């Protein structure tokens, strides 16, 4: 592997890490709305086991990026772009989770591991994971 190829891998990893929080919060907001009809900051505080200050800072950043809407102390909603990112994040998560379970990993470990892996795999890898999961499930 050339130095240029190695540096490209590091750039990709840094970009994925930067996007992780956005993806995780948008996916969580969508899931809370789907299950309860409304998402509030307190729901995210519980879900991520972080402080209200942390959630408010992240929600402000998501609002500035036009991914969520809502005033402080009011329910949080996703914009169309936020909904699309949440949908894509959930799909990636499910592909990775299903693959890990298909290769024999227990549900609890697959849940934890898929939460991190989903952010760092390329669309090409996700496609192959999906194909392999289908093959393993059919066997």
mmCIF file of C-alpha atoms in Angstrom:
data_model
loop_
_atom_site.group_PDB
_atom_site.id
_atom_site.type_symbol
_atom_site.label_atom_id
_atom_site.label_comp_id
_atom_site.label_asym_id
_atom_site.label_seq_id
_atom_site.Cartn_x
_atom_site.Cartn_y
_atom_site.Cartn_z
ATOM 1 C CA UNK A 1 0.000 0.000 0.000
ATOM 2 C CA UNK A 2 1.401 3.378 -0.975
ATOM 3 C CA UNK A 3 1.671 6.325 1.395
ATOM 4 C CA UNK A 4 -1.059 8.103 -0.574
ATOM 5 C CA UNK A 5 -3.400 5.110 -0.152
ATOM 6 C CA UNK A 6 -2.651 4.967 3.585
ATOM 7 C CA UNK A 7 -3.377 8.664 4.025
ATOM 8 C CA UNK A 8 -6.657 8.300 2.089
ATOM 9 C CA UNK A 9 -7.773 5.649 4.586
ATOM 10 C CA UNK A 10 -7.039 7.966 7.520
ATOM 11 C CA UNK A 11 -8.902 10.862 5.907
ATOM 12 C CA UNK A 12 -11.932 8.597 5.399
ATOM 13 C CA UNK A 13 -11.824 7.427 9.020
ATOM 14 C CA UNK A 14 -11.634 10.984 10.362
ATOM 15 C CA UNK A 15 -14.579 12.025 8.184
ATOM 16 C CA UNK A 16 -16.620 9.040 9.403
ATOM 17 C CA UNK A 17 -15.906 9.892 13.046
ATOM 18 C CA UNK A 18 -16.990 13.469 12.449
ATOM 19 C CA UNK A 19 -20.311 12.269 11.014
ATOM 20 C CA UNK A 20 -21.001 9.647 13.725
ATOM 21 C CA UNK A 21 -22.668 11.939 16.252
ATOM 22 C CA UNK A 22 -24.885 13.510 13.613
ATOM 23 C CA UNK A 23 -25.984 10.116 12.308
ATOM 24 C CA UNK A 24 -26.537 8.674 15.781
ATOM 25 C CA UNK A 25 -28.626 11.615 16.977
ATOM 26 C CA UNK A 26 -30.743 11.799 13.833
ATOM 27 C CA UNK A 27 -31.368 8.047 13.947
ATOM 28 C CA UNK A 28 -32.269 8.254 17.644
ATOM 29 C CA UNK A 29 -34.633 11.196 17.124
ATOM 30 C CA UNK A 30 -36.398 9.296 14.327
ATOM 31 C CA UNK A 31 -36.711 6.159 16.489
ATOM 32 C CA UNK A 32 -38.091 8.086 19.470
ATOM 33 C CA UNK A 33 -40.612 9.888 17.258
ATOM 34 C CA UNK A 34 -41.631 6.570 15.677
ATOM 35 C CA UNK A 35 -42.133 4.908 19.053
ATOM 36 C CA UNK A 36 -43.681 7.724 21.108
ATOM 37 C CA UNK A 37 -44.805 10.333 18.585
ATOM 38 C CA UNK A 38 -42.558 13.055 19.978
ATOM 39 C CA UNK A 39 -38.882 13.514 20.840
ATOM 40 C CA UNK A 40 -37.607 15.813 23.545
ATOM 41 C CA UNK A 41 -34.098 16.560 24.715
ATOM 42 C CA UNK A 42 -34.727 14.500 27.846
ATOM 43 C CA UNK A 43 -35.297 11.432 25.648
ATOM 44 C CA UNK A 44 -31.843 11.897 24.125
ATOM 45 C CA UNK A 45 -30.236 12.526 27.513
ATOM 46 C CA UNK A 46 -31.538 9.131 28.669
ATOM 47 C CA UNK A 47 -30.718 7.344 25.435
ATOM 48 C CA UNK A 48 -27.108 8.498 25.203
ATOM 49 C CA UNK A 49 -26.454 8.867 28.957
ATOM 50 C CA UNK A 50 -25.100 12.377 28.497
ATOM 51 C CA UNK A 51 -25.903 15.734 30.080
ATOM 52 C CA UNK A 52 -28.620 18.134 28.974
ATOM 53 C CA UNK A 53 -25.861 20.564 28.018
ATOM 54 C CA UNK A 54 -24.326 18.017 25.652
ATOM 55 C CA UNK A 55 -27.684 17.298 24.013
ATOM 56 C CA UNK A 56 -28.485 21.005 23.660
ATOM 57 C CA UNK A 57 -25.130 21.689 21.993
ATOM 58 C CA UNK A 58 -25.626 18.841 19.539
ATOM 59 C CA UNK A 59 -29.226 19.817 18.785
ATOM 60 C CA UNK A 60 -28.107 23.412 18.197
ATOM 61 C CA UNK A 61 -25.492 22.138 15.750
ATOM 62 C CA UNK A 62 -28.068 19.966 13.981
ATOM 63 C CA UNK A 63 -30.477 22.927 13.845
ATOM 64 C CA UNK A 64 -27.740 25.130 12.360
ATOM 65 C CA UNK A 65 -27.187 22.451 9.705
ATOM 66 C CA UNK A 66 -30.957 22.453 8.955
ATOM 67 C CA UNK A 67 -31.307 18.801 9.988
ATOM 68 C CA UNK A 68 -33.717 19.367 12.896
ATOM 69 C CA UNK A 69 -36.311 21.917 13.847
ATOM 70 C CA UNK A 70 -37.645 22.961 17.207
ATOM 71 C CA UNK A 71 -37.251 25.623 19.798
ATOM 72 C CA UNK A 72 -35.563 25.086 23.157
ATOM 73 C CA UNK A 73 -37.833 23.194 25.602
ATOM 74 C CA UNK A 74 -40.065 22.082 22.706
ATOM 75 C CA UNK A 75 -40.222 18.781 20.825
ATOM 76 C CA UNK A 76 -37.524 18.097 18.241
ATOM 77 C CA UNK A 77 -38.516 17.250 14.678
ATOM 78 C CA UNK A 78 -36.431 16.202 11.710
ATOM 79 C CA UNK A 79 -36.287 18.152 8.489
ATOM 80 C CA UNK A 80 -36.596 16.204 5.228
ATOM 81 C CA UNK A 81 -32.799 16.074 4.993
ATOM 82 C CA UNK A 82 -32.535 14.949 8.628
ATOM 83 C CA UNK A 83 -35.096 12.208 7.972
ATOM 84 C CA UNK A 84 -33.120 10.965 4.973
ATOM 85 C CA UNK A 85 -29.851 10.834 6.917
ATOM 86 C CA UNK A 86 -31.638 9.002 9.767
ATOM 87 C CA UNK A 87 -33.098 6.494 7.297
ATOM 88 C CA UNK A 88 -29.692 5.849 5.705
ATOM 89 C CA UNK A 89 -28.029 5.490 9.095
ATOM 90 C CA UNK A 90 -30.641 3.003 10.264
ATOM 91 C CA UNK A 91 -30.272 0.995 7.054
ATOM 92 C CA UNK A 92 -26.466 0.815 7.463
ATOM 93 C CA UNK A 93 -26.882 -0.182 11.088
ATOM 94 C CA UNK A 94 -29.319 -2.981 10.210
ATOM 95 C CA UNK A 95 -27.064 -4.350 7.459
ATOM 96 C CA UNK A 96 -24.082 -4.555 9.809
ATOM 97 C CA UNK A 97 -26.147 -5.938 12.699
ATOM 98 C CA UNK A 98 -27.764 -8.628 10.530
ATOM 99 C CA UNK A 99 -24.372 -9.666 9.152
ATOM 100 C CA UNK A 100 -22.845 -9.974 12.617
ATOM 101 C CA UNK A 101 -25.762 -12.105 13.811
ATOM 102 C CA UNK A 102 -25.562 -14.234 10.637
ATOM 103 C CA UNK A 103 -21.901 -15.069 11.331
ATOM 104 C CA UNK A 104 -22.828 -16.243 14.816
ATOM 105 C CA UNK A 105 -22.363 -13.227 17.060
ATOM 106 C CA UNK A 106 -24.831 -12.960 19.932
ATOM 107 C CA UNK A 107 -27.485 -10.223 19.735
ATOM 108 C CA UNK A 108 -26.083 -8.121 22.588
ATOM 109 C CA UNK A 109 -22.568 -7.984 21.151
ATOM 110 C CA UNK A 110 -23.888 -7.444 17.617
ATOM 111 C CA UNK A 111 -25.915 -4.487 18.895
ATOM 112 C CA UNK A 112 -22.874 -2.830 20.464
ATOM 113 C CA UNK A 113 -20.447 -3.626 17.636
ATOM 114 C CA UNK A 114 -22.781 -2.607 14.823
ATOM 115 C CA UNK A 115 -23.206 0.789 16.459
ATOM 116 C CA UNK A 116 -19.584 1.631 15.727
ATOM 117 C CA UNK A 117 -18.919 -0.319 12.555
ATOM 118 C CA UNK A 118 -21.839 1.169 10.626
ATOM 119 C CA UNK A 119 -20.085 4.528 10.377
ATOM 120 C CA UNK A 120 -16.826 3.212 8.988
ATOM 121 C CA UNK A 121 -17.748 0.925 6.111
ATOM 122 C CA UNK A 122 -18.083 1.952 2.508
ATOM 123 C CA UNK A 123 -21.218 1.420 0.431
ATOM 124 C CA UNK A 124 -19.291 -1.297 -1.439
ATOM 125 C CA UNK A 125 -18.582 -3.144 1.815
ATOM 126 C CA UNK A 126 -22.202 -2.738 2.945
ATOM 127 C CA UNK A 127 -23.393 -4.268 -0.321
ATOM 128 C CA UNK A 128 -21.108 -7.260 0.212
ATOM 129 C CA UNK A 129 -22.217 -7.635 3.834
ATOM 130 C CA UNK A 130 -25.819 -7.714 2.641
ATOM 131 C CA UNK A 131 -25.031 -10.372 0.008
ATOM 132 C CA UNK A 132 -23.115 -12.503 2.506
ATOM 133 C CA UNK A 133 -25.909 -12.201 5.067
ATOM 134 C CA UNK A 134 -28.394 -13.491 2.494
ATOM 135 C CA UNK A 135 -26.096 -16.386 1.613
ATOM 136 C CA UNK A 136 -25.512 -17.285 5.250
ATOM 137 C CA UNK A 137 -29.218 -17.063 6.061
ATOM 138 C CA UNK A 138 -30.110 -19.310 3.111
ATOM 139 C CA UNK A 139 -27.593 -21.977 4.133
#
